[in-house]
Coordinates of C-alpha atoms in Angstrom, one line a residue:
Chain A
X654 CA 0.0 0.0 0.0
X655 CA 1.1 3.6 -0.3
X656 CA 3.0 4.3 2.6
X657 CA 1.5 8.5 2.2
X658 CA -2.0 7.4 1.9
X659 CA -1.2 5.2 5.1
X660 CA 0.0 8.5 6.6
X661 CA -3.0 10.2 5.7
X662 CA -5.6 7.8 6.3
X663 CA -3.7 7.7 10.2
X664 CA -3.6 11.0 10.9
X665 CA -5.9 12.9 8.8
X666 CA -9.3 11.2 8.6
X667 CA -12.2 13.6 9.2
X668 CA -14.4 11.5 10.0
X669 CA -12.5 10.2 13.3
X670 CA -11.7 14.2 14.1
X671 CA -15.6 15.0 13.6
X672 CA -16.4 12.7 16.0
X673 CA -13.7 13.6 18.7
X674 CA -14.5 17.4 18.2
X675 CA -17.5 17.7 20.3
X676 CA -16.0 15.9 23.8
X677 CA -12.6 18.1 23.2
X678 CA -14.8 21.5 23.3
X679 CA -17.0 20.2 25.6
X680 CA -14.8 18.2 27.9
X681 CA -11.1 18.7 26.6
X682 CA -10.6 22.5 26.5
X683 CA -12.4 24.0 29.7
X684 CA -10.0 21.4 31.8
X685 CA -6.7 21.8 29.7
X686 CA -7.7 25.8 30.4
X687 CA -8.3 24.8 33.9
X688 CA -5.3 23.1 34.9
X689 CA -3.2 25.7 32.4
X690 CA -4.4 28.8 33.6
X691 CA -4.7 27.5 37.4
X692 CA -0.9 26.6 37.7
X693 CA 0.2 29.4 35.4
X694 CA -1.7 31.3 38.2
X695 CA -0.4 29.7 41.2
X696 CA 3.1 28.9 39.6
X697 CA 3.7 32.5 38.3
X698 CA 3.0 33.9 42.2
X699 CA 5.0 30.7 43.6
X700 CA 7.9 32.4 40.9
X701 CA 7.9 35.9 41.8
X702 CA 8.1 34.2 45.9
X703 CA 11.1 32.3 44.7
X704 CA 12.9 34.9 42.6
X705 CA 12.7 37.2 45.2
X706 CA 14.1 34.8 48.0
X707 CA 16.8 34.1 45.6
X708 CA 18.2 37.0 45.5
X709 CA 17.5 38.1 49.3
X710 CA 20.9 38.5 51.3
X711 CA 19.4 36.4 53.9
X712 CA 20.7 33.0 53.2
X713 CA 18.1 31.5 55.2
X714 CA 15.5 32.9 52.2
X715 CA 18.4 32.7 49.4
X716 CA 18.9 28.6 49.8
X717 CA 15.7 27.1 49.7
X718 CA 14.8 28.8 46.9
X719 CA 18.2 27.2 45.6
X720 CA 17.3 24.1 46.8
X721 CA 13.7 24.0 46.0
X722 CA 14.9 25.2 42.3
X723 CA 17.0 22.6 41.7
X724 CA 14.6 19.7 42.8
X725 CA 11.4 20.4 41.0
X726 CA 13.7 21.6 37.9
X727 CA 15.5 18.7 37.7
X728 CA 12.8 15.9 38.4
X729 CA 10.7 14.7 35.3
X730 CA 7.3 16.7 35.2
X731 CA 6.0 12.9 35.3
X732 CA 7.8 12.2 38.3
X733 CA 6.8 15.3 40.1
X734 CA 3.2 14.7 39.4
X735 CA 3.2 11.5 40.4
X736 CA 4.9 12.1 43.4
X737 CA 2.4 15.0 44.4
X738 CA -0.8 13.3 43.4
X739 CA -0.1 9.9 44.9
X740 CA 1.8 10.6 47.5
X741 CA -0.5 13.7 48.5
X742 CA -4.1 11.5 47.4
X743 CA -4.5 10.7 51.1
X744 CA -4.5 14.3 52.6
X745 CA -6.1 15.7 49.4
X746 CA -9.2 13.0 49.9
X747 CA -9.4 14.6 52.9
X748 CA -9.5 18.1 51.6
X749 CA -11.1 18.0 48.1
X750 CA -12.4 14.3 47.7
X751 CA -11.4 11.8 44.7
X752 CA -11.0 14.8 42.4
X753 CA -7.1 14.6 41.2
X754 CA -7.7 18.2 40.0
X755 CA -6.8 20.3 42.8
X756 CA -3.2 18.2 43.1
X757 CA -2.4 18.1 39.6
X758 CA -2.3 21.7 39.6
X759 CA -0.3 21.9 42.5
X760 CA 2.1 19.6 41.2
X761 CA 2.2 21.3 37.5
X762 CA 2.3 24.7 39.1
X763 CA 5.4 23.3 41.9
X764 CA 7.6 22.5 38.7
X765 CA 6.7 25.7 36.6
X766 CA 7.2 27.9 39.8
X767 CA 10.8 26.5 39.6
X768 CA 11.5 27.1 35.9
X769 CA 9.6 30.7 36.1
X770 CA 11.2 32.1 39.3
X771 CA 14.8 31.6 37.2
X772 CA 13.3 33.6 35.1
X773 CA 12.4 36.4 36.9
X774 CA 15.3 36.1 39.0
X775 CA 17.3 37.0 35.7
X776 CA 15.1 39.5 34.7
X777 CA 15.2 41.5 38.0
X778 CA 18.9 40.8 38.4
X779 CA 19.1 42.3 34.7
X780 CA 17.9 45.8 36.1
X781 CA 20.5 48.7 36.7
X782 CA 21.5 49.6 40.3
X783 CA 21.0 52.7 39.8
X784 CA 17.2 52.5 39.5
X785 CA 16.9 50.6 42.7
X786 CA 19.8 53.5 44.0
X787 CA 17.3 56.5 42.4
X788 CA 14.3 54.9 44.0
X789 CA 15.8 54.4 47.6
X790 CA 17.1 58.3 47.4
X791 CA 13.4 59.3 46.8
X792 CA 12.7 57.7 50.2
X793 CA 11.3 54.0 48.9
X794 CA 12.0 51.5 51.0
X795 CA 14.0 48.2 49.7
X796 CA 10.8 46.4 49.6
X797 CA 8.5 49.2 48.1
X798 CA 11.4 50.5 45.9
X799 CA 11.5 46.8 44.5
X800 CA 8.1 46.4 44.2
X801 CA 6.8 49.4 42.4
X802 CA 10.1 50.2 40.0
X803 CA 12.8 46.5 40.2
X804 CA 10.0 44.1 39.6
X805 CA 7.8 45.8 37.1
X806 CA 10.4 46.5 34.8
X807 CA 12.6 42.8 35.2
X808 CA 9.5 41.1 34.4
X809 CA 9.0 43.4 31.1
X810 CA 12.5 42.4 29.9
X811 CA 11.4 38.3 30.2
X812 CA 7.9 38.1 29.2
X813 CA 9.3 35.8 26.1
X814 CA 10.8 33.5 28.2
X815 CA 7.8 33.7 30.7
X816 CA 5.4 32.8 27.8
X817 CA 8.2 29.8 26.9
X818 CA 7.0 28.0 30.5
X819 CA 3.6 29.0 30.0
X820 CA 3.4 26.9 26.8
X821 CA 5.3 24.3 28.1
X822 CA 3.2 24.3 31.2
X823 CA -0.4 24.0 28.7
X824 CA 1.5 21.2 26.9
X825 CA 2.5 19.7 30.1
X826 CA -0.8 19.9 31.8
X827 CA -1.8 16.8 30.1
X828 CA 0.4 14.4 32.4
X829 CA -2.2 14.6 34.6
X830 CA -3.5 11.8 33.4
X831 CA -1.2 9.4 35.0
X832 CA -3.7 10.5 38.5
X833 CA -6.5 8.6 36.6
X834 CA -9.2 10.9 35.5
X835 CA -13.1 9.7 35.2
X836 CA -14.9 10.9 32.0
X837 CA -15.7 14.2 32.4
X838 CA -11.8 14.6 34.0
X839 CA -10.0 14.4 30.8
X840 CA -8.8 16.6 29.1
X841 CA -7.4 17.0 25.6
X842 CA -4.9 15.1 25.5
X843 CA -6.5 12.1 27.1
X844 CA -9.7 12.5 25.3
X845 CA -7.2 12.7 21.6
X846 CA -5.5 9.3 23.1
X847 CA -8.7 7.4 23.8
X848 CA -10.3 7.9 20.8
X849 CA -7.2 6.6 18.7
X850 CA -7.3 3.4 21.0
X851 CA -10.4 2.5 20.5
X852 CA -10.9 3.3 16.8
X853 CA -6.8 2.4 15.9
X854 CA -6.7 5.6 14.2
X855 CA -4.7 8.1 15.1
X856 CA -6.7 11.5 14.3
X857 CA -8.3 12.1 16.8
X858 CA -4.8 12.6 18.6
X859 CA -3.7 15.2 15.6
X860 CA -6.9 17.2 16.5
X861 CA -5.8 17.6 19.7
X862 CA -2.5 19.1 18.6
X863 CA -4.4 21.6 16.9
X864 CA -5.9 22.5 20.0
X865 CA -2.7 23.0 21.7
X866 CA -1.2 24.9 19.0
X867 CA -4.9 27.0 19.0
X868 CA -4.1 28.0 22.8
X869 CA -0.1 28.1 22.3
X870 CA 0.3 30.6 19.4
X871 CA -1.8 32.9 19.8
X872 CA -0.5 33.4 23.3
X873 CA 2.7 34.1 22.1
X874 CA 1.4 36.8 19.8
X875 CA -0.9 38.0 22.7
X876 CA 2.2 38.8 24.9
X877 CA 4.1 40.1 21.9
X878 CA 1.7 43.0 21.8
X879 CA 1.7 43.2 25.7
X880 CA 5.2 43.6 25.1
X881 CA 5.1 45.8 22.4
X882 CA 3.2 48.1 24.1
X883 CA 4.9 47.9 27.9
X884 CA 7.6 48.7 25.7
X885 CA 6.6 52.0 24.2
X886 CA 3.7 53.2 26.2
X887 CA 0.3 53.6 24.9
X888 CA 0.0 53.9 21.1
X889 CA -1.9 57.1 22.2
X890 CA 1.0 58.8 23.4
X891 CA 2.4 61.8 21.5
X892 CA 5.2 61.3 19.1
X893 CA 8.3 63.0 20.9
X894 CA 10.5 62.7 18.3
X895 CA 11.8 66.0 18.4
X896 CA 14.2 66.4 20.9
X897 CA 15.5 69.6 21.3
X898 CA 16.0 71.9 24.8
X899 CA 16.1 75.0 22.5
X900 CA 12.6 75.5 24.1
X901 CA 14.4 76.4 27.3
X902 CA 13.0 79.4 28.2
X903 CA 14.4 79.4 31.5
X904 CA 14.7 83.1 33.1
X905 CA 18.6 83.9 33.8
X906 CA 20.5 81.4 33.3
X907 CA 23.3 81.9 35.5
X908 CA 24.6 79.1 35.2
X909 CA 26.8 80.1 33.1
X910 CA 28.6 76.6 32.2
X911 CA 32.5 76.4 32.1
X912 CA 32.7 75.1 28.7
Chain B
X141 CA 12.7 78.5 41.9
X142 CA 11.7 78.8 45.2
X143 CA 10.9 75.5 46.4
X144 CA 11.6 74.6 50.1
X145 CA 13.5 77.8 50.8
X146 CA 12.0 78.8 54.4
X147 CA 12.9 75.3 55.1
X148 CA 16.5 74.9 54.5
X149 CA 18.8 73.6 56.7
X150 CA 22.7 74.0 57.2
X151 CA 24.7 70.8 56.5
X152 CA 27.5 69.6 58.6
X153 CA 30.0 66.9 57.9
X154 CA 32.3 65.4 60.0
X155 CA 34.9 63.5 60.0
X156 CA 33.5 61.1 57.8
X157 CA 35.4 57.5 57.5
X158 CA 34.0 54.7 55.2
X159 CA 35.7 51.6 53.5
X160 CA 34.9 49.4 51.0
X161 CA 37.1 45.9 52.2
X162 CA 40.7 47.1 52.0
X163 CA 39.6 50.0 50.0
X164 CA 39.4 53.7 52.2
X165 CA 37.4 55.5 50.1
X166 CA 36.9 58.6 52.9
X167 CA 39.2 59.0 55.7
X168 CA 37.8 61.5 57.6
X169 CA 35.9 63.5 54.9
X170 CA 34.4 67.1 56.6
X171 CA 31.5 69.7 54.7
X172 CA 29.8 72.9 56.2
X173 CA 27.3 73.9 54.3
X174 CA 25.3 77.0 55.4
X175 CA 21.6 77.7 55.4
X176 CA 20.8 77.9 51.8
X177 CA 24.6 78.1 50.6
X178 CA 25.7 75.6 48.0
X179 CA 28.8 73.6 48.3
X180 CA 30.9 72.4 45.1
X181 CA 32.4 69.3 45.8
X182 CA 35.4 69.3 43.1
X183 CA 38.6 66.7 42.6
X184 CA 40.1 64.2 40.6
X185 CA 38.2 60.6 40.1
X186 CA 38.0 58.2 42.7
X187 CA 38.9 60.7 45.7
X188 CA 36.0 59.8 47.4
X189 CA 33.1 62.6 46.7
X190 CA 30.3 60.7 45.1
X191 CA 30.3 58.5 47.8
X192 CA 30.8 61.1 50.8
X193 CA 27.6 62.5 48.2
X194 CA 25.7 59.0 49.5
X195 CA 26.7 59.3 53.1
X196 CA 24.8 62.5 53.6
X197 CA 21.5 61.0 52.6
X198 CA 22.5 57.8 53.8
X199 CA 22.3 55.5 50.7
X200 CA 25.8 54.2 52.0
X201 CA 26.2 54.2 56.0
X202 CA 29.7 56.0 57.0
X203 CA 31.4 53.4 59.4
X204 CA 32.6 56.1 61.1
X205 CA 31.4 60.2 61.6
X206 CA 28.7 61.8 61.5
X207 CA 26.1 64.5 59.5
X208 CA 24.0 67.0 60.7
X209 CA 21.1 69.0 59.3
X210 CA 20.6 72.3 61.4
X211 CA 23.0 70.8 64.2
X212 CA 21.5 67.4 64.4
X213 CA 22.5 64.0 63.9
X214 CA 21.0 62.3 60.6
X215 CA 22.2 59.0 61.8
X216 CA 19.5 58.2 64.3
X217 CA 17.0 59.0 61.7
X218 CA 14.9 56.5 59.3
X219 CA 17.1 56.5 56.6
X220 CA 13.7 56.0 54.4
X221 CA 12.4 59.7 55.9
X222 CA 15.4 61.3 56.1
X223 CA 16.3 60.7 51.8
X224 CA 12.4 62.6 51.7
X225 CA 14.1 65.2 52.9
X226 CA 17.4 65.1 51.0
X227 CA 17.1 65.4 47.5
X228 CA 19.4 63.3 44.6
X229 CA 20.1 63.7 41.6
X230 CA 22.4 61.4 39.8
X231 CA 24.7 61.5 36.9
X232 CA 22.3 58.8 35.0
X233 CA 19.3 60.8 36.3
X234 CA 18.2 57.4 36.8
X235 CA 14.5 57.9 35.9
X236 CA 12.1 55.4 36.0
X237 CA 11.7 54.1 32.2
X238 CA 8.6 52.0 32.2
X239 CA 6.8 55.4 33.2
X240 CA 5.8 58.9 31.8
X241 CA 7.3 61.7 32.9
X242 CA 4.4 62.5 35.3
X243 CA 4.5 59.1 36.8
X244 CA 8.0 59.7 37.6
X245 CA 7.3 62.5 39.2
X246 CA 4.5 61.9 41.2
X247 CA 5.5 58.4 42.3
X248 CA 7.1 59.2 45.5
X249 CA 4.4 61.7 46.0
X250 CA 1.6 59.0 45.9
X251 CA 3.0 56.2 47.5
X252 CA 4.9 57.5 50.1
X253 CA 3.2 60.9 51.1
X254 CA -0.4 59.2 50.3
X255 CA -1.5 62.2 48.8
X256 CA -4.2 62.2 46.7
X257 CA -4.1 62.1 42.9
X258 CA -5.0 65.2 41.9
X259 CA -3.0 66.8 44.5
X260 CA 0.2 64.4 42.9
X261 CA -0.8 65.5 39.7
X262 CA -0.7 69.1 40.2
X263 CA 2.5 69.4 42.3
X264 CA 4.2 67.4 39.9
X265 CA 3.2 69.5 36.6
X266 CA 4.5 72.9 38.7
X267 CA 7.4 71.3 39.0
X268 CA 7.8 70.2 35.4
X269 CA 7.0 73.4 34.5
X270 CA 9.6 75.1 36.3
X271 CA 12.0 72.9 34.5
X272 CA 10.3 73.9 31.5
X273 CA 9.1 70.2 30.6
X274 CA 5.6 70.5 31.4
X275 CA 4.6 69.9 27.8
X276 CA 6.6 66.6 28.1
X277 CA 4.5 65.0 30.8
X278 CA 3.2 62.1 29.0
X279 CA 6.6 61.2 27.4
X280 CA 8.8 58.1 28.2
X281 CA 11.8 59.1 29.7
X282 CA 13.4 57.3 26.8
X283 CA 12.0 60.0 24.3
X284 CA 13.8 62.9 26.1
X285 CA 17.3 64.8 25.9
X286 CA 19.6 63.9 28.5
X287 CA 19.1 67.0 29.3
X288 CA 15.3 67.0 29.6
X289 CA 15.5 63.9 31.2
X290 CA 18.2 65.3 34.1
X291 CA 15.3 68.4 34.4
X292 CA 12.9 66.0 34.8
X293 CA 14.9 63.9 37.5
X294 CA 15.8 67.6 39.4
X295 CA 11.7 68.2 39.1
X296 CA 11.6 64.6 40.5
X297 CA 13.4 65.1 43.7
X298 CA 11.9 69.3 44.0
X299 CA 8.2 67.7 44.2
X300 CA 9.2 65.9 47.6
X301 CA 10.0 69.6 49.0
X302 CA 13.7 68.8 50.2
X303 CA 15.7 70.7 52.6
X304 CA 19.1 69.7 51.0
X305 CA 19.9 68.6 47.6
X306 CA 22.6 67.0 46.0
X307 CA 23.5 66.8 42.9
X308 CA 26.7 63.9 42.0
X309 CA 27.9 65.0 38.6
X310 CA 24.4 66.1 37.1
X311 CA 25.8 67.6 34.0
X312 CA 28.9 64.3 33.2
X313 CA 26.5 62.8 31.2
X314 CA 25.1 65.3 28.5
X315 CA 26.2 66.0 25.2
X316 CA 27.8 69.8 25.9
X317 CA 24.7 71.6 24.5
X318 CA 22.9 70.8 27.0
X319 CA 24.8 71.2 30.0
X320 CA 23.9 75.1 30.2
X321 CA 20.3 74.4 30.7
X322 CA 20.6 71.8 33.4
X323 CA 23.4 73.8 35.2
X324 CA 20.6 77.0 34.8
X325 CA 17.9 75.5 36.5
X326 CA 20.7 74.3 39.5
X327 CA 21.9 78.0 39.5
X328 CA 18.5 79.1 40.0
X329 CA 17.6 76.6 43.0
X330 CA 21.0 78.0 44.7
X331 CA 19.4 81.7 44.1
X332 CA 16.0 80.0 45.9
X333 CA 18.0 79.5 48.9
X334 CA 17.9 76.0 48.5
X335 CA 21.0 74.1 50.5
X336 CA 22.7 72.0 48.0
X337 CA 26.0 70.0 47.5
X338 CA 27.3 69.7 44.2
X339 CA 29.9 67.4 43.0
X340 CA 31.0 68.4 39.5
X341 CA 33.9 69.2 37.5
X342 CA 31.7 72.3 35.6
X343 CA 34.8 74.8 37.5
X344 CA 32.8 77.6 35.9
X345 CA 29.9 76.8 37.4
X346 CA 31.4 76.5 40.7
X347 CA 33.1 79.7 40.5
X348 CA 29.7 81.6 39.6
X349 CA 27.0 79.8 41.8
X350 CA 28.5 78.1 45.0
X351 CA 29.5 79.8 48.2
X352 CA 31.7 77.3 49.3
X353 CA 34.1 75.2 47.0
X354 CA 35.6 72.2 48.7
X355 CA 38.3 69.9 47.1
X356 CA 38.3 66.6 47.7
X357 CA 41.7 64.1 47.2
X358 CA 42.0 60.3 48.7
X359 CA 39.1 60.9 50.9
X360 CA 39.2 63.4 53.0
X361 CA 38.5 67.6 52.0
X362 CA 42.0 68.7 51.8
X363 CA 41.1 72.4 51.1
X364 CA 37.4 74.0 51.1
X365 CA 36.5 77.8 51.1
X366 CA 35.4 80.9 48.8
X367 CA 35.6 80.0 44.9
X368 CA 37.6 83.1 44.9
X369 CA 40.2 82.0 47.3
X370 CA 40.3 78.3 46.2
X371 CA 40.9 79.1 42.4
X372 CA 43.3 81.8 43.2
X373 CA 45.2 81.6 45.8
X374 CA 45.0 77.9 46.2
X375 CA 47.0 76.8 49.2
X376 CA 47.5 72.9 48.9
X377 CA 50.0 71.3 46.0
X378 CA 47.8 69.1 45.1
X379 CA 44.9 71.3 44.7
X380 CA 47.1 73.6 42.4
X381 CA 48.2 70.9 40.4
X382 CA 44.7 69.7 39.9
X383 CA 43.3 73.0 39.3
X384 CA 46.4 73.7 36.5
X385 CA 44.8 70.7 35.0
X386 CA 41.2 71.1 34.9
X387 CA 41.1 74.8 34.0

């Protein structure tokens, strides 16, 4: 047989996507959404926590954040999960019931808290001394100075690599699976998966790679224009091209430089 | 210009000692600075004067010495309020970039003097407009002059209503064109009767404007007094060898 009409029968046959479609709007997309946007949440603020820690003089702040860094970094994402969600189930039966949701995100958002608080570590590392220096001489404090005029900007310089982990934490949220999820649990992923084991073809899977790339590029271009515009202020803003102190109409200038 | 001038306060400092590891950067550093006078801080790089600059408003803490504002002792102050009442205003005029001009100006004035809004709003456009910028308000730092954007820093640190001000190297940074009008909107503050201390190497400027010139060599002030009597009739070597330099 032809090996490309194999390929295509596998991975492009419309009528095995147009029967997957419904469950993956219906079921699929509001819980990859749920467990994405939860632990981009959760891990984000877990982040900012652990970026700020790291770079703390106190060592008592400035190693666990090492520590805690270099653990949920360098486990798999499957591990992690696993470890959380099984080794958690007991308490969280307690708390929440059955329902693996609530530790799935806190394992997914534990491991992107890791990767994301690196990167705003390196963002707010990346600002100049002499902004937190011009902020402390106006009478900020170290924690307000770092709040309103460090953070803000180091965050602006790494919202790509921010939106990196937030597309690898969508992509990843589909490991949750390995808690066991009931029907109405699944999510994309899962839902792409069963359908190609019980039909034996594989396009229902493909579909739900479309859905990821549906949620993962325009996020990207979303935060581009964030960007864009953080950048340069509001597209309202006057042009101020002209730069010129000519307009100095200062009255006696006594100045009087020595050049 | 008149900001804060009922307010001033003489400056005293004395005997200033600070070292970085091995590295005595003042050893024994001392400034008067009269009600409303202005002190030029000259001297060749690395004697010590942007940093005895930071010990006044405490952004570094002297290991050893003290300052004094009117006669009394900064040092058992909050350093947070007492750099409210000392103005800055740096070489990189170190504005904030991710905001307008207006933000930057009535940041401090919101969050740490809680006042209104409005009330921000309206100081900080005075004060803009005294540096001339007012039409510049909504700008990004990053679309101004040097020039404008040191204005906008001096308008910056006015809005707070300081009792001192110093300035470390305001004027290094611009392209020459625009040094006059920066160094015209200092000369006018030192006309206010604001208190400042100026560490610069504009001689001209020190010779017009300050009341007291003090030079400054491997940390300590070797020689301060009248710009007449310091350019001269300079008494230290050094200070005349510096001076055949510069000028």
């Amino acid at each position: 047989m032809d090996p490309l009409r194999t390929l295509w029968e596998t991975f492009f046959d419309w009528d095995s996507m147009r029967e997957a479609l419904p469950e993956m709007l219906t079921i699929g997309l509001p819980n990859t959404l749920l467990l994405a946007v939860s632990a981009a949440l959760l891990g984000s603020v877990l982040g900012m926590l652990l970026a700020v820690a790291g770079i703390s003089r106190t060592r008592w702040l400035r190693w666990p954040a090492r520590v805690y860094t270099d653990v949920f970094r360098g486990l798999p994402a499957a591990a992690t999960i696993l470890l959380i969600g099984v080794g958690l189930a007991p308490l969280g039966m307690q708390v929440w019931g059955p329902n693996p949701y609530p530790l799935g995100i806190l394992a997914l958002s534990l491991i992107a808290a890791a990767y994301i608080g690196e990167i705003f570590r390196s963002g707010i590392q990346s600002v100049e001394a002499t902004q937190l220096e011009g902020a402390r001489a106006l009478g900020f404090s170290w924690a307000e100075a770092m709040r309103v005029v460090i953070i803000p900007q180091g965050v602006r310089r790494v919202l790509p690599a921010w939106v990196n982990q937030l597309i690898a934490l969508i992509k990843d949220s589909s490991l949750v699976y390995f808690l066991g999820l009931v029907a109405s649990q699944r999510e994309l992923f899962r839902i792409g998966q069963d359908y190609a084991a019980t039909t034996g073809n594989e396009s229902a899977l493909l579909l739900a790679g479309l859905f990821y790339l549906a949620l993962t590029v325009p996020l990207t271009h979303v935060v581009n224009a964030i960007d864009a515009r953080l950048r340069h202020g509001r597209p309202a803003a006057q042009p101020t091209d002209e730069i010129d102190d000519a307009d100095l109409a200062l009255p006696g200038a006594a100045g009087g430089s020595g050049r | 210009m008149t900001a804060a001038t009922s307010t001033s306060v003489s400056l005293a400092v004395r005997d200033v000692h600070l070292a970085f590891g091995p590295n005595r950067v003042l050893r024994g550093a001392d400034l008067d600075v009269v009600r409303g006078g202005t002190a030029c801080v000259i001297g060749p790089s690395g004697s010590g004067k942007s940093t005895l600059l930071r010990t006044i408003n405490r952004l570094i803490e002297p290991d050893r010495g003290d300052v004094l504002l009117d006669g009394r002792s900064v040092l058992a102050d909050d350093p947070d309020a007492l750099r409210q009442r000392i103005g800055m205003v740096f070489q990189q005029f170190n504005l904030f970039p991710h905001m307008s001009v207006l933000r930057n100006v009535t940041l401090a004035l919101r969050r740490i003097r809680k006042l209104p809004e409005e009330e921000a709003v309206a100081i900080a456009r005075a004060q803009l407009e005294l540096v001339g910028l007012a039409a510049k308000a909504d700008a990004r730092p990053g679309h101004l002059s040097g020039g404008q954007q040191q204005r906008v820093a001096i308008a910056r640190a006015l809005a707070l209503q300081p009792q001192v001000m110093l300035f470390d190297e305001a004027t290094s940074a611009l392209d020459p064109e625009l040094v006059k009008g920066v160094l015209g909107v200092m000369a006018d503050l030192a006309s206010g009767g604001m208190t400042m201390v100026v560490v610069t190497h504009e001689m001209g400027f020190a010779r017009e404007v300050a009341d007291t010139v003090a030079f400054m060599d491997h940390g300590v002030v070797l020689e301060a007094g009248e710009p007449a009597a310091v350019f001269e009739a300079a008494e230290h070597p050094r200070l005349r060898r510096f001076l055949a330099q510069v000028l």
